[in-house]
Amino acid sequence: CAELQSQSELLGELEAELERERSSHLSAANAAEAAWEKHSELSSEVISEEMALEFCEAAREALLQEHERALSEALESASRLARSEEASRSELAQAQEAAEDEEAEGCRLRL
């Protein structure tokens, strides 16, 4: 009967130890799950930041190309305008020269 009592106490102690172990494992599992969720959340943020950086880089590149295109068009337009202005000056000079020649010819004819 004493041995049965001793085994019963030992069984009670083992059951208490088993419960402590189960509780400890459950706490560790909960902590691991929380850590995994935090890791997943941080991974998503990192991916989102990487995507944002890629988007910004693509937008910067597009703006740079647009700026280069607009600058090229402006330079081309300025060049055409300069050529046109030069041609107009040349035509004006020729017209003035022709007018002066006609005036001189008119003066000679009157004399």
CSV table of N, CA, C and O in Angstrom, one decimal, residues 55-71:
chain,number,residue,atom,x,y,z
A,55,PHE,N,10.1,51.5,-58.7
A,55,PHE,CA,9.2,52.4,-59.4
A,55,PHE,C,9.8,53.8,-59.5
A,55,PHE,O,9.7,54.5,-60.5
A,56,CYS,N,10.4,54.3,-58.4
A,56,CYS,CA,11.0,55.6,-58.4
A,56,CYS,C,12.1,55.7,-59.5
A,56,CYS,O,12.3,56.7,-60.2
A,57,GLU,N,12.9,54.7,-59.5
A,57,GLU,CA,14.0,54.6,-60.5
A,57,GLU,C,13.5,54.6,-61.9
A,57,GLU,O,14.0,55.3,-62.8
A,58,ALA,N,12.4,53.9,-62.2
A,58,ALA,CA,11.8,53.8,-63.5
A,58,ALA,C,11.2,55.2,-63.8
A,58,ALA,O,11.3,55.7,-65.0
A,59,ALA,N,10.6,55.8,-62.9
A,59,ALA,CA,10.0,57.2,-63.1
A,59,ALA,C,11.1,58.2,-63.3
A,59,ALA,O,10.9,59.0,-64.2
A,60,ARG,N,12.1,58.1,-62.6
A,60,ARG,CA,13.3,59.0,-62.8
A,60,ARG,C,13.8,58.9,-64.2
A,60,ARG,O,14.1,59.8,-64.9
A,61,GLU,N,14.0,57.6,-64.6
A,61,GLU,CA,14.5,57.4,-66.0
A,61,GLU,C,13.6,57.9,-67.0
A,61,GLU,O,14.1,58.5,-68.0
A,62,ALA,N,12.3,57.7,-66.9
A,62,ALA,CA,11.3,58.2,-67.8
A,62,ALA,C,11.4,59.7,-67.9
A,62,ALA,O,11.3,60.3,-69.0
A,63,LEU,N,11.5,60.4,-66.7
A,63,LEU,CA,11.5,61.8,-66.7
A,63,LEU,C,12.8,62.3,-67.3
A,63,LEU,O,12.8,63.3,-68.1
A,64,LEU,N,13.9,61.6,-67.1
A,64,LEU,CA,15.2,62.0,-67.7
A,64,LEU,C,15.1,61.9,-69.2
A,64,LEU,O,15.5,62.8,-69.9
A,65,GLN,N,14.5,60.8,-69.7
A,65,GLN,CA,14.4,60.7,-71.2
A,65,GLN,C,13.5,61.7,-71.7
A,65,GLN,O,13.8,62.3,-72.8
A,66,GLU,N,12.4,62.1,-71.1
A,66,GLU,CA,11.5,63.1,-71.5
A,66,GLU,C,12.2,64.5,-71.6
A,66,GLU,O,12.0,65.2,-72.5
A,67,HIS,N,13.0,64.7,-70.5
A,67,HIS,CA,13.7,66.0,-70.5
A,67,HIS,C,14.7,66.0,-71.6
A,67,HIS,O,14.8,67.1,-72.3
A,68,GLU,N,15.4,65.0,-71.9
A,68,GLU,CA,16.4,64.9,-73.0
A,68,GLU,C,15.7,65.1,-74.3
A,68,GLU,O,16.2,65.9,-75.2
A,69,ARG,N,14.5,64.5,-74.5
A,69,ARG,CA,13.8,64.7,-75.7
A,69,ARG,C,13.3,66.1,-75.9
A,69,ARG,O,13.5,66.7,-77.0
A,70,ALA,N,12.8,66.7,-74.8
A,70,ALA,CA,12.3,68.1,-74.9
A,70,ALA,C,13.5,69.0,-75.1
A,70,ALA,O,13.4,70.0,-75.9
A,71,LEU,N,14.6,68.8,-74.5
A,71,LEU,CA,15.8,69.6,-74.7
A,71,LEU,C,16.3,69.5,-76.2
A,71,LEU,O,16.6,70.5,-76.8
